[in-house]
Coordinates of C-alpha atoms and ligand atoms in Angstrom, one line a residue:
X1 CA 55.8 -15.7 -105.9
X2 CA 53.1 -17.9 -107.8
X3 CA 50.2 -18.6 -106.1
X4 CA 49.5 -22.0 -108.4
X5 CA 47.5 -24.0 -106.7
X6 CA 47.5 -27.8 -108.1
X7 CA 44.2 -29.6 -107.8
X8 CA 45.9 -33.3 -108.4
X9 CA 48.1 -32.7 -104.9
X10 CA 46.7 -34.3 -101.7
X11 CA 44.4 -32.7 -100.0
X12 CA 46.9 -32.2 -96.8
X13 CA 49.3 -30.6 -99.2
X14 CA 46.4 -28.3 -101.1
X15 CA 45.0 -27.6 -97.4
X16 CA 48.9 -26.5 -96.7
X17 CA 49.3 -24.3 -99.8
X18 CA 45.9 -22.8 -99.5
X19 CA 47.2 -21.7 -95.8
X20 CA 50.0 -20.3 -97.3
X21 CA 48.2 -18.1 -99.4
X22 CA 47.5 -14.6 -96.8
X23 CA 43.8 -13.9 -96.7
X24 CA 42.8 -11.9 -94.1
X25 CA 39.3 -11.0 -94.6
X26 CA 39.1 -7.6 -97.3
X27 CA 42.9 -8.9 -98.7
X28 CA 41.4 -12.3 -100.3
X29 CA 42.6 -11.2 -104.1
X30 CA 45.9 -13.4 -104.4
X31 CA 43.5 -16.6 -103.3
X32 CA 40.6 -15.7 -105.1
X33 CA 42.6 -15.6 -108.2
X34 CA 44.3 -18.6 -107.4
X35 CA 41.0 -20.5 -106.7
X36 CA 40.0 -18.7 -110.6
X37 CA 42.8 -19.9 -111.9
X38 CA 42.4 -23.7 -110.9
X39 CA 38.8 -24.1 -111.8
X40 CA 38.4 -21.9 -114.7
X41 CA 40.4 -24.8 -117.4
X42 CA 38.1 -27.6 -115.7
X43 CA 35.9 -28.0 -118.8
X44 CA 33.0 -29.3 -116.3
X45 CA 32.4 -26.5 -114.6
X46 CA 31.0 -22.7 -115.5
X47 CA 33.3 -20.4 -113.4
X48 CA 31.6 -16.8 -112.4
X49 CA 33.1 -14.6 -110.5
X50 CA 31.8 -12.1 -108.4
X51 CA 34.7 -9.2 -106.4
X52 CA 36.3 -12.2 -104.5
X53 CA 33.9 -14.8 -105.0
X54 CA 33.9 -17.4 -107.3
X55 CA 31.1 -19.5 -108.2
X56 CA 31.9 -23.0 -110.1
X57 CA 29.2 -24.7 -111.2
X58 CA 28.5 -27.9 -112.6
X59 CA 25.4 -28.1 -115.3
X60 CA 24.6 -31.8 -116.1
X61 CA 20.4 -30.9 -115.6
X62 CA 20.5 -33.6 -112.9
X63 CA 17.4 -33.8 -110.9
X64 CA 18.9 -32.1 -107.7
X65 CA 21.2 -29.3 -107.0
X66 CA 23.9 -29.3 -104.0
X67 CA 25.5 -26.3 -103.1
X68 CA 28.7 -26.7 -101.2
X69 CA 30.2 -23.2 -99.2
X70 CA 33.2 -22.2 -97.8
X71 CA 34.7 -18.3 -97.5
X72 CA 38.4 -18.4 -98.1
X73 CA 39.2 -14.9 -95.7
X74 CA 40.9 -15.7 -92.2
X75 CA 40.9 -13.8 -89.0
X76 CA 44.4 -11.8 -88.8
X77 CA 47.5 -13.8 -89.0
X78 CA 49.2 -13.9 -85.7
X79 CA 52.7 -14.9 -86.5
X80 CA 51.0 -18.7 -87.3
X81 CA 52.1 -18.2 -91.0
X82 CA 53.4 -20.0 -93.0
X83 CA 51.8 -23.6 -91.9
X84 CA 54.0 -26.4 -90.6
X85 CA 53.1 -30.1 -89.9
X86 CA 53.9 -31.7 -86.8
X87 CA 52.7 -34.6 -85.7
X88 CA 50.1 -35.4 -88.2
X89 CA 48.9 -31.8 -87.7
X90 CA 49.4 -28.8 -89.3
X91 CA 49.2 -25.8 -88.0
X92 CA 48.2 -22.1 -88.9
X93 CA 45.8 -19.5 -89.5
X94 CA 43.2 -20.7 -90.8
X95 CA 43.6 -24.1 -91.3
X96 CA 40.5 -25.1 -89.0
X97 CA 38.8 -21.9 -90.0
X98 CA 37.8 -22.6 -92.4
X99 CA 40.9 -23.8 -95.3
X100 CA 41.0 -27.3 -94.7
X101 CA 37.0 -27.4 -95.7
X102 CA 38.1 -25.0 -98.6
X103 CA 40.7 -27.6 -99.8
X104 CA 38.0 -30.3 -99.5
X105 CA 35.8 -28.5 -101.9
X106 CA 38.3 -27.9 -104.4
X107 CA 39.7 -31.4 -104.6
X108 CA 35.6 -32.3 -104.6
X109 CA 35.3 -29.5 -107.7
X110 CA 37.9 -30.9 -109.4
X111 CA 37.7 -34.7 -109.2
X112 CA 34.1 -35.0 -109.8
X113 CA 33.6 -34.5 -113.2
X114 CA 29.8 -36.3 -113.5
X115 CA 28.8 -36.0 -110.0
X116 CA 25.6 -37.7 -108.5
X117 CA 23.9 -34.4 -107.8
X118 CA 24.7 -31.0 -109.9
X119 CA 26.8 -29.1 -107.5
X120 CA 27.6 -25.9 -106.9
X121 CA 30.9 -24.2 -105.1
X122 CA 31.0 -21.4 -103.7
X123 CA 34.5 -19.7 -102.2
X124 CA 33.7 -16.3 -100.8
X125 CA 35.2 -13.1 -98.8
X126 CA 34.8 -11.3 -95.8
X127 CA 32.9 -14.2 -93.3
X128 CA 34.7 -12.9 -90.8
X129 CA 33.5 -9.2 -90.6
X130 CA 31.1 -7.2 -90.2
X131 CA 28.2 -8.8 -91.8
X132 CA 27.0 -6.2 -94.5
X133 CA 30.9 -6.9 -96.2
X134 CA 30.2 -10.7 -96.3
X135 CA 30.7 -12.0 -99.7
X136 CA 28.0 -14.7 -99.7
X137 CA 25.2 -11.7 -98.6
X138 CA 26.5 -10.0 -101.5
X139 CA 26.3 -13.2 -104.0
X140 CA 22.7 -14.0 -102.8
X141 CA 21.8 -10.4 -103.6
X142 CA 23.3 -9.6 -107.1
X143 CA 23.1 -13.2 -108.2
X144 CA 20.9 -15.4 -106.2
X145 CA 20.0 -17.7 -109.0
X146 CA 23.7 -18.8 -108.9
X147 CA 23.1 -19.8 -105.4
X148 CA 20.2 -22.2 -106.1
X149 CA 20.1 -25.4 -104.7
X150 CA 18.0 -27.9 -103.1
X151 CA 20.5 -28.4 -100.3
X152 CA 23.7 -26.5 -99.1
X153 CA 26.7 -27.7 -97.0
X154 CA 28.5 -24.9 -95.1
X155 CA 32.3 -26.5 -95.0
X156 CA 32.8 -24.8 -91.6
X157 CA 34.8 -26.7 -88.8
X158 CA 32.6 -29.0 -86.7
X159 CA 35.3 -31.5 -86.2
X160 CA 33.5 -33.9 -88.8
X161 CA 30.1 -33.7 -87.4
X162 CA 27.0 -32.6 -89.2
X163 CA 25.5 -29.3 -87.0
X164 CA 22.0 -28.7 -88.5
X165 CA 20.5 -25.5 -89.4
X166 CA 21.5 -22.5 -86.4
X167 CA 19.5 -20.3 -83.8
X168 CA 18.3 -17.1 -84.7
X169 CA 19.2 -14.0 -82.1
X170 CA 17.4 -10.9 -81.8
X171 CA 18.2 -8.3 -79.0
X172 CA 15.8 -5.9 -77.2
X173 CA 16.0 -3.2 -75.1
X174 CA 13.7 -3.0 -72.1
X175 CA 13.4 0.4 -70.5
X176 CA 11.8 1.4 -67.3
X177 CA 11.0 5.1 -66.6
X178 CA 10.8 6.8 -63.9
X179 CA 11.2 10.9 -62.5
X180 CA 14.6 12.4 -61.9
X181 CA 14.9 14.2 -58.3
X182 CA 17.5 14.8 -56.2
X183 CA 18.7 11.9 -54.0
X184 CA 18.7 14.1 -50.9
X185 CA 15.2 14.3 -51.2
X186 CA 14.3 11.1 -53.2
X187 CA 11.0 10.9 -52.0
X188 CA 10.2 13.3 -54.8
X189 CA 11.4 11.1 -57.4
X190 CA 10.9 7.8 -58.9
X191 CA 13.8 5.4 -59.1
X192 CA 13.9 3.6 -62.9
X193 CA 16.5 1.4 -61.7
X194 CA 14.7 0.3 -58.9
X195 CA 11.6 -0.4 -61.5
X196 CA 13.7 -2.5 -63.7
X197 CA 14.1 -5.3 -60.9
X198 CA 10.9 -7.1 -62.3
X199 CA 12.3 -7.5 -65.6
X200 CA 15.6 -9.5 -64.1
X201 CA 12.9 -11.4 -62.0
X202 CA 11.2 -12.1 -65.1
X203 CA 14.3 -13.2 -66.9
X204 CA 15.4 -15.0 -63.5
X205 CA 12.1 -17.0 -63.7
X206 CA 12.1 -17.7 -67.3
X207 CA 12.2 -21.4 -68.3
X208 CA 14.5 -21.9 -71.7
X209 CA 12.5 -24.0 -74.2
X210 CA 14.5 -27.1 -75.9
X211 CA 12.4 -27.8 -79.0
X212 CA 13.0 -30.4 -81.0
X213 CA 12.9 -29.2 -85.2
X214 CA 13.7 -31.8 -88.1
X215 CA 15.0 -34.6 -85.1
X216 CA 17.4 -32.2 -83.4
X217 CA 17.4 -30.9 -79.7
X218 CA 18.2 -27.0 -79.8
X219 CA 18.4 -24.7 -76.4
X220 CA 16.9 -21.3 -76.2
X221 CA 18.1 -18.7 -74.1
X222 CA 16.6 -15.2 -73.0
X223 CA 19.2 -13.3 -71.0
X224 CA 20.2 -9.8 -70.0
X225 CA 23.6 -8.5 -71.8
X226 CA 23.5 -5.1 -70.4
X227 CA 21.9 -2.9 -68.2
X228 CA 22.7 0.8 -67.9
X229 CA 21.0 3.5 -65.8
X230 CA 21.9 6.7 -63.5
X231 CA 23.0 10.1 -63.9
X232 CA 25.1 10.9 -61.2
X233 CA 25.9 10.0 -58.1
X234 CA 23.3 12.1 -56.6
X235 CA 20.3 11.8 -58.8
X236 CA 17.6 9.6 -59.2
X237 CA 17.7 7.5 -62.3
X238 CA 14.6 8.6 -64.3
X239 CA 15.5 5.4 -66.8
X240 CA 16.8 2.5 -66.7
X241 CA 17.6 -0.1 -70.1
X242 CA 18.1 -3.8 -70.0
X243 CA 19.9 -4.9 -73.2
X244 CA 17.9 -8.7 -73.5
X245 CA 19.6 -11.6 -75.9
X246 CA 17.0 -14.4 -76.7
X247 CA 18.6 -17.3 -78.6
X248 CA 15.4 -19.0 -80.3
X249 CA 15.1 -22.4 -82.1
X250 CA 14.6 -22.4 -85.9
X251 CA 10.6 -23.5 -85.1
X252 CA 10.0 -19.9 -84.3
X253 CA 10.8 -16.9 -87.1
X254 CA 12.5 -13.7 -86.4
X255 CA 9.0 -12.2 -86.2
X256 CA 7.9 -15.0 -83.7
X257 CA 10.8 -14.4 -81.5
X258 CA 10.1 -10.9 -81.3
X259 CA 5.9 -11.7 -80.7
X260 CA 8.0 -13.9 -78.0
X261 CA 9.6 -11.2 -76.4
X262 CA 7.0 -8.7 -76.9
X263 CA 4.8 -11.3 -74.4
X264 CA 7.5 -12.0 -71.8
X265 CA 8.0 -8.0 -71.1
X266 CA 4.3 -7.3 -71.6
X267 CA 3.4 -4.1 -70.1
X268 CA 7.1 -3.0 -70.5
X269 CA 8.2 -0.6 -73.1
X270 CA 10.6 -3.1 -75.3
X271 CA 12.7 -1.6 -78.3
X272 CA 14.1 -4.1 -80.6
X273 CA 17.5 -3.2 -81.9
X274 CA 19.0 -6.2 -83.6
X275 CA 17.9 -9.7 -85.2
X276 CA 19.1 -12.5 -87.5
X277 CA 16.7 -15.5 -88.6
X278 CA 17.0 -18.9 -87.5
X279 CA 18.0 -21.6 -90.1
X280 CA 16.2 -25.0 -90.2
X281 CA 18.3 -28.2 -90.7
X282 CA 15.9 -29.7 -93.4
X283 CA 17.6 -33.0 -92.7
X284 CA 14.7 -34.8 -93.9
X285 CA 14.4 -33.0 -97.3
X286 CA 15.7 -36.2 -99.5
X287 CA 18.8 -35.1 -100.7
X288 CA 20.2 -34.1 -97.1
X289 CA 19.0 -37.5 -95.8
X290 CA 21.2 -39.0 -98.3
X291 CA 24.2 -36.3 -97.2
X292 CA 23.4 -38.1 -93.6
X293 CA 23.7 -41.5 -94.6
X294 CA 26.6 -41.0 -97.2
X295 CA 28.4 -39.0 -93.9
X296 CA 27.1 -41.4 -90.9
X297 CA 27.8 -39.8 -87.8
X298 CA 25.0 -38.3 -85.5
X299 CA 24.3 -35.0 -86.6
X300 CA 23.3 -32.1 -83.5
X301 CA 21.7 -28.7 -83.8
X302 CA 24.1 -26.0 -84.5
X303 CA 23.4 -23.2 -81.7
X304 CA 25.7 -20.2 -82.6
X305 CA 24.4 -18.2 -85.7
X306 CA 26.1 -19.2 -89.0
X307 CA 26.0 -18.0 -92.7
X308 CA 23.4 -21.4 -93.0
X309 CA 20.8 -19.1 -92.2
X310 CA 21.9 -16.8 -95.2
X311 CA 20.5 -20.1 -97.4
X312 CA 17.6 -20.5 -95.5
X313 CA 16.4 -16.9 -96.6
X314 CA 16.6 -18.4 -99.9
X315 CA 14.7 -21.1 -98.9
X316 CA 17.8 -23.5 -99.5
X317 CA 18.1 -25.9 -96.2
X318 CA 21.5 -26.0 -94.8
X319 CA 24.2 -27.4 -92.4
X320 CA 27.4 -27.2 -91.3
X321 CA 30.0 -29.8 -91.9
X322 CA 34.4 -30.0 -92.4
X323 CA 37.2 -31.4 -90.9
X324 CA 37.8 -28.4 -88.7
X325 CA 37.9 -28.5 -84.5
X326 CA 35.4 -25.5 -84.1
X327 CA 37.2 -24.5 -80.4
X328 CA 40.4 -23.7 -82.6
X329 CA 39.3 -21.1 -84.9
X330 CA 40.4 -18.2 -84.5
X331 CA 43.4 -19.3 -81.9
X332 CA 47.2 -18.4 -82.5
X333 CA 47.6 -22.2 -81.9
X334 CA 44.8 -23.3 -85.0
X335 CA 45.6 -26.3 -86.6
X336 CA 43.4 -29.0 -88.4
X337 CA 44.4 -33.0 -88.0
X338 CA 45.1 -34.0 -91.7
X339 CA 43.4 -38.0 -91.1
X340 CA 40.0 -34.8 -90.7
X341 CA 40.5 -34.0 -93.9
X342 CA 40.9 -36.9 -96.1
X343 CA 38.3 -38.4 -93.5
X344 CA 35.8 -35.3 -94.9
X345 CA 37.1 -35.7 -98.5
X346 CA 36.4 -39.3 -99.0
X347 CA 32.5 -39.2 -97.2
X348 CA 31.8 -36.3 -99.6
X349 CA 33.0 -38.3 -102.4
X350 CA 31.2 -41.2 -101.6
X351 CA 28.1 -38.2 -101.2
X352 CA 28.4 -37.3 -104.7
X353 CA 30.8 -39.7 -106.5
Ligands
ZN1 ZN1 34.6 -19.8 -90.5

C-alpha cells in the first residue's frame, strides 16, 4: 500500500491519512518516509533527514526564526486503527496525540511558501519512550544548529490553548539510619523507620510555592512517592528511604531545585537520583508575543514536563499548542474534533501567513 500523503487535501482528511499510517514509537519508517517524500519536491524548503526525523526548513534570511515541533510515533495501537469520523470527530490512535498537530504542520510547511518568519519543522520519533531514544534529544545533539530558532511551538494537544514553558522534576532520596537489633529486645536498637517520621512532618508542613514567571501562575509540589524500610518481621529497621518528587517552577534551575531540597531536608542525608530542567514560556520575547496575539486565547503554565524544556536547553523559548484534548492521549477512545484543527491551522496561518 502507498503511503502518499497529499499536502493539497484538507487538513481533516491529511490528519485521517496521517492516522492511518502505523507509527508506534521505534516503527516510525513508513511515516517518516512519507513526511520525506511530501516535503522533499517543495522547492521552498531544505529537507534533512536524520533516522526518522526530518527537518524542513525554510531559508529566506528573515530577521526571526520559528521552529514548529511535532513527533509523529504513537503509543501502541489498541484496536483504534484505522480512523473513522463520526460526528464531526474522528477517532484513533493518535489523532490527539499528537497527528492532528502533525497534519497542521505539514499543511503550514507546505502552503507557506514566503512566510512572515523563517520557519523550521521538525517531525520526529520515539516521544513516547524512554527519553535517551527520543528523536528530538538526538536532533539537538548531532545537529543542533538545525534546531535554531528564536521561538518554538511544540504542536502537542492542549485542546487549542497556549501552555507556556513546563515544570522541572527532580527526585531525591531521603534516608534515615539507624542500628539493626532484634525486635524482642529492641531497646538495643534504633528504629530508622521510626526516625523517618520527621521528614513526612516536614513534607506534611511544607507550603507549595505558586510563582508567577513570564505572566503565568505555576504550582510547585514537594511530595513523598515512596518509602521503603525493614528487614523482616522481627528486626529493627536500621534504614529507612523516602523517595521525594518536587515539581518546581521554571524561576528556579535544576541546580536551584536541588539547593531547594538540599535546605528543606537539612541535616538529613538526601541522594538525588533523577532531574529534568524546567522550561520558561518566554512569552514576552517579541516573536512569541506576536504567536499570542495572532492565536488569542489565554495562554496558562504548562505543569507536566514536556520536550519544551528540550528547547530551553538550547536556549530557544518554547510552548505548547494543537488542536488536541490533552485527557485523550493515550486512550483506546482518542479522537481529535476536526473544527480543532482547521481552528489551529487557520490561527497559525494568520501567525505566519
Ligand atoms: Zn505527545
Amino acid at each position: 500500500m502507498s503511503t502518499r500523503l497529499d499536502l493539497t487535501q484538507d487538513v481533516g482528511a491529511l490528519t485521517a491519512r496521517i492516522v492511518d499510517v502505523e507509527s508506534v514509537s521505534g516503527d516510525e519508517k513508513a511515516l517518516a518516509d512519507a513526511v520525506e517524500e511530501a516535503l522533499r519536491p517543495l522547492p521552498h524548503l531544505n529537507v534533512h533527514r536524520d533516522g526518522e526525523a526530518i527537518v524542513a526548513r525554510t531559508e529566506l534570511g528573515r530577521g526571526e526564526r520559528v521552529v514548529i515541533a511535532g513527533h509523529i510515533d504513537t503509543v501502541p495501537v489498541a484496536g483504534n486503527l484505522p480512523s473513522r469520523v463520526e460526528g464531526g470527530l474522528l477517532y484513533g490512535c493518535g489523532t490527539s496525540d499528537m497527528k492532528a498537530g502533525v497534519a497542521v504542520a505539514l499543511k503550514l510547511a507546505a502552503a507557506l511558501r514566503a512566510p512572515s518568519r523563517d520557519v523550521t519543522y521538525v517531525f520526529y520519533d520515539c516521544e513516547e519512550i524512554e527519553a535517551e531514544r527520543n528523536g528530538l534529544l538526538r536532533l539537538s545533539r548531532r545537529h543542533p544548529a538545525l534546531l535554531a530558532g528564536d521561538f518554538a511551538v511544540l504542536m502537542e494537544p492542549t485542546d487549542g490553548v497556549i501552555e507556556g514553558g513546563c515544570q522541572g522534576t527532580l527526585r531525591a532520596q531521603v534516608t534515615t539510619r539507624g542500628k539493626r537489633a532484634h525486635s524482642a529486645r529492641s531497646w538495643l536498637g534504633v528504629n530508622a523507620v521510626h526516625a523517618a517520621e520527621p521528614v513526612l512532618a516536614i513534607l506534611n508542613a511544607y507550603r507549595a510555592r505558586m510563582p508567577v514567571v513570564d505572566g503565568l501562575e505555576y504550582h510547585e509540589g514537594l511530595n513523598a512517592v515512596a518509602i521503603g524500610g525493614g528487614v523482616a518481621g522481627n528486626v529493627i529497621p536500621d534504614e529507612c528511604v523516602v523517595t521525594v518528587n518536587y515539581r518546581f517552577a521554571p524561576d528556579l534551575s535544576l541546580e536551584d531545585a536541588q539547593a531547594h531540597v538540599s535546605e528543606v531536608f537539612d541535616g538529613f542525608e538526601v541522594r538525588f537520583t533523577d532531574g529534568a530542567a524546567a522550561a520558561r514560556p518566554g512569552l514576552t520575547h517579541p516573536v512569541a508575543a506576536a504567536f499570542l496575539e495572532a492565536v488569542g486565547g489565554t495562554p496558562r503554565a504548562k505543569l507536566g514536563w514536556t520536550d519544551v524544556s528540550l528547547f530551553s536547553s538550547l536556549g530557544i523559548p518554547a510552548v505548547n499548542y494543537g488542536p488536541g484534548d490533552p485527557n485523550l492521549a493515550h486512550q483506546r477512545g482518542e479522537y481529535v474534533a476536526l473544527e480543532k484543527i482547521i481552528d489551529c491551522e487557520r490561527r497559525m496561518l494568520g501567525w505566519l501567513g
